[in-house]
CSV table of C-alpha atoms in Angstrom, one decimal:
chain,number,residue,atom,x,y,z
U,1,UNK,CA,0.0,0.0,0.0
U,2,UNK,CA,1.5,3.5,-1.2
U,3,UNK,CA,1.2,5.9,1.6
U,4,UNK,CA,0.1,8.8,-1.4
U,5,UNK,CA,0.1,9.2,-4.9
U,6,UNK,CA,1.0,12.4,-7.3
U,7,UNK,CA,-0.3,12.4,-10.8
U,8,UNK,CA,-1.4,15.4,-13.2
U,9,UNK,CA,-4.3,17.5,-12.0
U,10,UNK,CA,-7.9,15.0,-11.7
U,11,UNK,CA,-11.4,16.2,-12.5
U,12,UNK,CA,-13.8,14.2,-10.8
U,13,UNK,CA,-16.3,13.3,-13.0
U,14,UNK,CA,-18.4,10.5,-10.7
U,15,UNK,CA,-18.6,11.6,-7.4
U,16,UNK,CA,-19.8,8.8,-6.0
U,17,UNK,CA,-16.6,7.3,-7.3
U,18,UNK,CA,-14.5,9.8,-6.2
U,19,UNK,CA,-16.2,9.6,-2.4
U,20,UNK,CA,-15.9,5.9,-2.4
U,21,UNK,CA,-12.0,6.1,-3.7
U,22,UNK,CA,-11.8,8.8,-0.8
U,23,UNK,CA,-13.5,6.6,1.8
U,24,UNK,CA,-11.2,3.7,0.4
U,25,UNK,CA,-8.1,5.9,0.9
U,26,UNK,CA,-8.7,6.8,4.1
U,27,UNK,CA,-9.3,3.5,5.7
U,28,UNK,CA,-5.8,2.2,4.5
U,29,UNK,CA,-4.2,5.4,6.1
U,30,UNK,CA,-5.8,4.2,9.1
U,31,UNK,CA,-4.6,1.0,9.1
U,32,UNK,CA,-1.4,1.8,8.4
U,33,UNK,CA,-1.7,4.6,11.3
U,34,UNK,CA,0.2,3.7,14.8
U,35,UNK,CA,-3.2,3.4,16.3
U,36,UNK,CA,-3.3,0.2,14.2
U,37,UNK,CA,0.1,-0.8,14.9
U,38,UNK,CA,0.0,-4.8,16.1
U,39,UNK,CA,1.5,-4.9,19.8
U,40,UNK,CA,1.5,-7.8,22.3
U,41,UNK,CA,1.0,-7.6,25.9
U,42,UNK,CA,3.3,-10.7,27.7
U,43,UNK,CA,3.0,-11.5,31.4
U,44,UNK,CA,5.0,-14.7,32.8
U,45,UNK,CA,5.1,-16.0,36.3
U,46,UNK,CA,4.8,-18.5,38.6
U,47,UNK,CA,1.8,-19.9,40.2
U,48,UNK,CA,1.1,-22.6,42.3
U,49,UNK,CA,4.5,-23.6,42.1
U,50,UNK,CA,4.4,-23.9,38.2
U,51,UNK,CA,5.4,-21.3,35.5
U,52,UNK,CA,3.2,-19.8,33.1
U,53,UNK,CA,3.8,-17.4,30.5
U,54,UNK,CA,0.8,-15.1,28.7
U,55,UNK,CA,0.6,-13.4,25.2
U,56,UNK,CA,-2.3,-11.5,23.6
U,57,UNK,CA,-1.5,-9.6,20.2
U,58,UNK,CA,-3.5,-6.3,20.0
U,59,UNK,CA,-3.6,-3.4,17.7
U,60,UNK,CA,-2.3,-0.2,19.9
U,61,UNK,CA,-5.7,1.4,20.3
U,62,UNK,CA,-6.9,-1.9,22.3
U,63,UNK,CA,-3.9,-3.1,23.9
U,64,UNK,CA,-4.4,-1.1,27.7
U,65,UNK,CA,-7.9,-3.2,27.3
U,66,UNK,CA,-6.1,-6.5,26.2
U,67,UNK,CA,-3.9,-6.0,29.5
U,68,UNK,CA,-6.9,-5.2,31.2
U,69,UNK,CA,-9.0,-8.1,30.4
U,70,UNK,CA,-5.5,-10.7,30.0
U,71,UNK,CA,-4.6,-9.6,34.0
U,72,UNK,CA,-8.4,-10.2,35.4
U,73,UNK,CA,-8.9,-13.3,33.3
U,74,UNK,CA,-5.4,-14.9,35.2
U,75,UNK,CA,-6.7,-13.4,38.4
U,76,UNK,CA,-9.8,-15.7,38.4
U,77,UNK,CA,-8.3,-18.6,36.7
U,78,UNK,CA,-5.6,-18.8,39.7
U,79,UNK,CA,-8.3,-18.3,41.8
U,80,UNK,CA,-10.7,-21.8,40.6
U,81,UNK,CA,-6.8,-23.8,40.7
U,82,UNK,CA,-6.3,-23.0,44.3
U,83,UNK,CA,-9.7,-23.1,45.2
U,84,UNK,CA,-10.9,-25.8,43.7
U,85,UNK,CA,-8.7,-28.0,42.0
U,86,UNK,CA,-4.9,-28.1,43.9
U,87,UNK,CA,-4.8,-31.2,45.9
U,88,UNK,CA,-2.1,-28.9,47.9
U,89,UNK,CA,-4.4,-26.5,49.1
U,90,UNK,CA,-6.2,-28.3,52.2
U,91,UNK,CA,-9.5,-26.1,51.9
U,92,UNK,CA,-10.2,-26.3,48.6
U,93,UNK,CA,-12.9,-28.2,46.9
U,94,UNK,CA,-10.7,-31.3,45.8
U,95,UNK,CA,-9.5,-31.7,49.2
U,96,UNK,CA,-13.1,-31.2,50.5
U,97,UNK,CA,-13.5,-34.3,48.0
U,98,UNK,CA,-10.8,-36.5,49.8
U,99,UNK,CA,-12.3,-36.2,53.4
U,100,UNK,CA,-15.8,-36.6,53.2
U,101,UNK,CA,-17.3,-39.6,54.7
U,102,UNK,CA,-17.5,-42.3,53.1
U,103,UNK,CA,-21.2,-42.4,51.2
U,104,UNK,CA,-21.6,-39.1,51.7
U,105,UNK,CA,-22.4,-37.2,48.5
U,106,UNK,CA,-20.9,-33.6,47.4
U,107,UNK,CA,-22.6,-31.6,44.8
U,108,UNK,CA,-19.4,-30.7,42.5
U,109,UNK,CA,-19.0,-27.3,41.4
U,110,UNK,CA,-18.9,-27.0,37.4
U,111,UNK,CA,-14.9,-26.9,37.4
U,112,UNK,CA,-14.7,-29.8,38.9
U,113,UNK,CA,-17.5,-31.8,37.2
U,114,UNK,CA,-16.0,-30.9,34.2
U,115,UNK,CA,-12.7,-31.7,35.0
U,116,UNK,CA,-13.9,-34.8,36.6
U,117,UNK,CA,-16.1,-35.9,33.1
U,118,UNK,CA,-12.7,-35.8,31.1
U,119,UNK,CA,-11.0,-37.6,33.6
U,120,UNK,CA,-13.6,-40.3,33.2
U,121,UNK,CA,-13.4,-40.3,29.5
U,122,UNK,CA,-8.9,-40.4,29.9
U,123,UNK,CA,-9.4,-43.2,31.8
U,124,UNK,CA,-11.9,-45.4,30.1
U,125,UNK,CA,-10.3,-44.8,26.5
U,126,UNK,CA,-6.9,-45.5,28.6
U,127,UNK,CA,-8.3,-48.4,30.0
U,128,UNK,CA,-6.9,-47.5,33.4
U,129,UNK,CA,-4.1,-46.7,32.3
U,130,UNK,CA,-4.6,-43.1,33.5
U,131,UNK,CA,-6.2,-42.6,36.8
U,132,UNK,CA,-6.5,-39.6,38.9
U,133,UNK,CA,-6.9,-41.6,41.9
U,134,UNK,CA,-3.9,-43.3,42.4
U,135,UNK,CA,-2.7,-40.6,44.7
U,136,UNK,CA,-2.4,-42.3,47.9
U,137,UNK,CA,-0.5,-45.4,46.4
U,138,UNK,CA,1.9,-42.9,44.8
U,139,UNK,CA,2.3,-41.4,48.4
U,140,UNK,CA,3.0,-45.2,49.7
U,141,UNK,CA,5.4,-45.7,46.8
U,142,UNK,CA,7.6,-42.4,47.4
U,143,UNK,CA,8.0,-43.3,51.1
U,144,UNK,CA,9.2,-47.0,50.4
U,145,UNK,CA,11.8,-45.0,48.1
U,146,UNK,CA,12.6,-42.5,50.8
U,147,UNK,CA,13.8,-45.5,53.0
U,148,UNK,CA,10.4,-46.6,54.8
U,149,UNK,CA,9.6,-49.9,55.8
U,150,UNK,CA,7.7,-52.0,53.1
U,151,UNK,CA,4.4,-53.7,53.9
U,152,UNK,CA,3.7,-55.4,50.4
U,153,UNK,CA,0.3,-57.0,51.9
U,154,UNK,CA,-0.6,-53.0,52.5
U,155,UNK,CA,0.8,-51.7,49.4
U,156,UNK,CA,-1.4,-54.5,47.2
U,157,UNK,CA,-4.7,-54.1,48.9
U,158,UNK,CA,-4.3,-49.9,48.5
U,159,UNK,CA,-3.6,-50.6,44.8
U,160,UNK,CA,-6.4,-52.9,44.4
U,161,UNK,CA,-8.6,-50.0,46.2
U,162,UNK,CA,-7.0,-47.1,45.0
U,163,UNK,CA,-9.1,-47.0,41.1
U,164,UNK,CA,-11.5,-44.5,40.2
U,165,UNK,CA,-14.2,-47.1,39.8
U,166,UNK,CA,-13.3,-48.5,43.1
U,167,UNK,CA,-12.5,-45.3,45.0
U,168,UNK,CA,-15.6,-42.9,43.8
U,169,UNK,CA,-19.2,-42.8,43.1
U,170,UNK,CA,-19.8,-39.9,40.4
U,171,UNK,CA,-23.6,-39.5,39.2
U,172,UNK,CA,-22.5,-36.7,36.7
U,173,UNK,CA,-26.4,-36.3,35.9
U,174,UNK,CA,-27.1,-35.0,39.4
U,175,UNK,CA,-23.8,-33.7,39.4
U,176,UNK,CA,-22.5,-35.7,42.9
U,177,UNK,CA,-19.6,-37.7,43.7
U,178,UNK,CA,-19.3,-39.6,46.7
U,179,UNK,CA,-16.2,-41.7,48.4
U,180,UNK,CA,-16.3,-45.6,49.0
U,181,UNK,CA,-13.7,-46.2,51.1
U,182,UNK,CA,-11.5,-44.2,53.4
U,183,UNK,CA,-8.3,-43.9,51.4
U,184,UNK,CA,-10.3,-42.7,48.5
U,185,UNK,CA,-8.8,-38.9,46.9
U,186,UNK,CA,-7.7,-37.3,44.0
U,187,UNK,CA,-5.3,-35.8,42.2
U,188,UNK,CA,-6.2,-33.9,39.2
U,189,UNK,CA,-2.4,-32.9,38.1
U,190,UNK,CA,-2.4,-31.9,34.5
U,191,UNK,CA,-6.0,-32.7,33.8
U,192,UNK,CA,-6.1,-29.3,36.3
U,193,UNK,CA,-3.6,-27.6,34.4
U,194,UNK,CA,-5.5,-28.5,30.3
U,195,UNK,CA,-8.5,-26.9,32.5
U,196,UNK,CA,-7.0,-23.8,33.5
U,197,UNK,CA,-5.3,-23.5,29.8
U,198,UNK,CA,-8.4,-23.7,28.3
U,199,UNK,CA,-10.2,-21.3,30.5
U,200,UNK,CA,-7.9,-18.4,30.2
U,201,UNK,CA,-7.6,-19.2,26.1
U,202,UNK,CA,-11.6,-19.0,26.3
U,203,UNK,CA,-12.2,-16.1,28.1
U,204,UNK,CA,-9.9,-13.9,26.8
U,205,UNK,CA,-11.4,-14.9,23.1
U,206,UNK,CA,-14.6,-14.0,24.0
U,207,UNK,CA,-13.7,-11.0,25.7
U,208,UNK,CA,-12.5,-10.2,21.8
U,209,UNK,CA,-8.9,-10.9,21.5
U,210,UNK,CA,-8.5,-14.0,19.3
U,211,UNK,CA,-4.6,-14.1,18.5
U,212,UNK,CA,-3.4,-15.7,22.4
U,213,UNK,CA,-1.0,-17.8,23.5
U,214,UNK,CA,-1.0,-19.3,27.1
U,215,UNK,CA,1.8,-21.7,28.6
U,216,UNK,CA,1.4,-23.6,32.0
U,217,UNK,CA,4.0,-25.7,33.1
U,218,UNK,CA,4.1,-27.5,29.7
U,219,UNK,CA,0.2,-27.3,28.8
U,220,UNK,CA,-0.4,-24.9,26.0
U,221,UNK,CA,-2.9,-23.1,23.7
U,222,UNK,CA,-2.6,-21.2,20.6
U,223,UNK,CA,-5.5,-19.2,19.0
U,224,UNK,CA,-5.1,-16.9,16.0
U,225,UNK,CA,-1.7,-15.9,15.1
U,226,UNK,CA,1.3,-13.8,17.2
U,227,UNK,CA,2.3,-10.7,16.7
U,228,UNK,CA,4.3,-11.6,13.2
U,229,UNK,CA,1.1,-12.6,12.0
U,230,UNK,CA,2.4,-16.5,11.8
U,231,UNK,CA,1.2,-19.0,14.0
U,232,UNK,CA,2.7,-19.6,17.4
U,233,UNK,CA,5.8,-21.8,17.3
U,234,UNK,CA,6.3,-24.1,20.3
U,235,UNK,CA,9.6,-25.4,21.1
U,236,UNK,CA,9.6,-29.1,22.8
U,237,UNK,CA,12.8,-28.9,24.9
U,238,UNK,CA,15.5,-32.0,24.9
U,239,UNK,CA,15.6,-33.9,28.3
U,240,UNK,CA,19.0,-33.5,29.6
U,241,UNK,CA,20.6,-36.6,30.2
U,242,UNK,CA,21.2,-38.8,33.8
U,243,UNK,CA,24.3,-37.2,34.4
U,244,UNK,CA,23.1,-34.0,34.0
U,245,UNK,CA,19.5,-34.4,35.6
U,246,UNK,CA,21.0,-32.9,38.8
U,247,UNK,CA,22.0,-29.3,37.2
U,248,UNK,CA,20.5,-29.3,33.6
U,249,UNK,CA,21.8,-26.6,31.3
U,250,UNK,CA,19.9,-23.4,31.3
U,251,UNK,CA,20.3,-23.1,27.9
U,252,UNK,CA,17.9,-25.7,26.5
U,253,UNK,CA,17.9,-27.4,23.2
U,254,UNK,CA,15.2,-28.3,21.4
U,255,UNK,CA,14.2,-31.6,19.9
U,256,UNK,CA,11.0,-30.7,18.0
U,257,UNK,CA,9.6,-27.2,16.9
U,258,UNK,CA,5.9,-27.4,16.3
U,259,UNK,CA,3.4,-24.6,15.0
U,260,UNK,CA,0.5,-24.4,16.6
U,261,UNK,CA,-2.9,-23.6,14.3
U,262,UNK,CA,-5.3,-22.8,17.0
U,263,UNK,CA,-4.5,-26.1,18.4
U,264,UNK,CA,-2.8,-27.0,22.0
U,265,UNK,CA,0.1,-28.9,22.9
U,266,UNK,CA,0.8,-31.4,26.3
U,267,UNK,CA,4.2,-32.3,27.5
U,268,UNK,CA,5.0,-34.2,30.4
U,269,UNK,CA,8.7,-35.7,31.3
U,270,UNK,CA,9.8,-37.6,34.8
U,271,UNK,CA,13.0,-35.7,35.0
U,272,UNK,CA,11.5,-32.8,36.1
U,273,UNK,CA,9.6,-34.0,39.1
U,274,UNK,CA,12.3,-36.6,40.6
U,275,UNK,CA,12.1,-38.0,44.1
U,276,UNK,CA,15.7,-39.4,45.7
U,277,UNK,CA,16.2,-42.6,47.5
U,278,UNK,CA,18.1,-42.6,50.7
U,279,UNK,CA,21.4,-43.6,48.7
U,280,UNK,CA,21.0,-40.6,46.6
U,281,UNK,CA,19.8,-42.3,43.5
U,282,UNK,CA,16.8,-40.4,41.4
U,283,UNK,CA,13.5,-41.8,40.6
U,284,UNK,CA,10.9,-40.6,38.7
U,285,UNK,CA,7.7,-39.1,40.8
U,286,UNK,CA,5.3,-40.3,37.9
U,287,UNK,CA,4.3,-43.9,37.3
U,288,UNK,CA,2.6,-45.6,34.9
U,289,UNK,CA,0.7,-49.3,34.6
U,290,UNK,CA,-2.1,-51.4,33.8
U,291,UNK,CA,-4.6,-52.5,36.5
U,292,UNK,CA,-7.4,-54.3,35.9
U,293,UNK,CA,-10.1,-53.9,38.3
């Protein structure tokens, strides 16, 4: 687009041509104006002990809104984690889950229904493979590797209890779930985290900003394009290896770079979350395994 033009001397013979060239002429000046000019408001952090890291691309004239809406859209989505869904958090709705009496119903809140219907559908199409509540039998397995004494009678009957099947009740028509034994809880991990990505991803769309990018502790979401008008590129970092897993580089390499097409992207790795035997040797804090119940 020329930003003017200089010709011999014009006559305008159609007016309504000549208005709508006009008109025409001085919309592109407007776009090309700094009020137009693409910017991108970027916030990063850490929250609930995981890092997270926010874009929204918006022309000038709307970014102080963008910032508005991005920072009040983060404020309530680390409000429902903590109050709802982090295990960590002894008052919040998923630890309310883990100490009712057993038979006792609890009307969920629509988080965690939600949350709680994809973790039902993860773990029928894993066929068990993925379970959110497994938590107290990882517990068990953590202190056997910190040293404690192993009770393998114990260890067996929580893993035959410790299913979701055999753990919880959920009537997700009435919207209840209920414990059936004593050792029954949850933990919702990164099902918690996909929830929060998507939250954040949809409220900032349909508070009008469509080109966002939102990263939580390996979880995320890409919607329209960044601020070079590509889509957002994701870099999948390499996992350092065993000698290293004690100080990794802080310069990461990558071993995949992926473009993201309104689509979302979930990485997990064990050498980030490592637990240590007594002799000093590294595990990995997530397990994995077929039960049948």
């Amino acid at each position: 687009m020329v930003d003017g033009r200089s010709s011999a001397s014009i006559v305008a013979v159609d007016p309504e041509r000549a208005a709508r060239e006009r008109d025409a002429a001085a919309r592109a000046l407007l776009q090309d104006s700094p009020l137009h000019t693409t910017m991108q408001y970027a916030t990063s952090g850490l929250e609930l002990t995981v890092p997270y890291a926010l874009k929204v691309v918006a022309s000038a004239d709307t970014f102080d809104r963008a910032k508005e809406v991005a920072d009040e859209v983060l404020r309530c989505a680390w409000q429902l984690a903590d109050t709802v869904l982090n295990s960590f958090n002894p008052n919040s709705e998923i630890s309310l889950v883990g100490r009712l009496p057993v038979g006792q119903k609890h009307q969920m809140s629509a988080p965690l229904k939600r949350v709680m219907a994809c973790c039902q559908r993860v773990y029928n199409s894993s066929a068990g493979c993925f379970d959110p509540s497994t938590a107290p039998v990882a517990k068990a397995l953590r202190e056997i590797a910190l040293g404690k004494e192993r009770n393998n009678a114990c260890l067996e009957a929580l893993t035959q209890a410790c299913t979701l099947p055999n753990s919880f009740v959920i009537d997700f028509e009435a919207g209840t779930i209920s414990r059936k034994h004593e050792h029954a809880s949850l933990d919702l991990g990164g099902v918690s985290k996909g929830y929060i990505v998507d939250y954040v991803i949809d409220n900032i769309n349909a508070a009008g900003f469509q080109n966002v990018f939102f990263d939580w502790g390996g979880d995320c979401r890409a919607s329209g394009m960044n601020a070079r008008n590509t889509p957002w590129v994701v870099g999948i970092t390499r996992p350092p290896s065993l000698d290293m897993l004690p100080n990794p580089p802080k310069e990461a390499s990558y071993i995949s770079v992926i473009s993201l097409d309104n689509e979302a992207l979930a990485t997990s790795g064990d050498y980030e979350n490592l637990i240590y035997t007594a002799d000093d040797k590294p595990l990995p804090a997530l397990m994995t395994g077929r039960r049948r119940n």
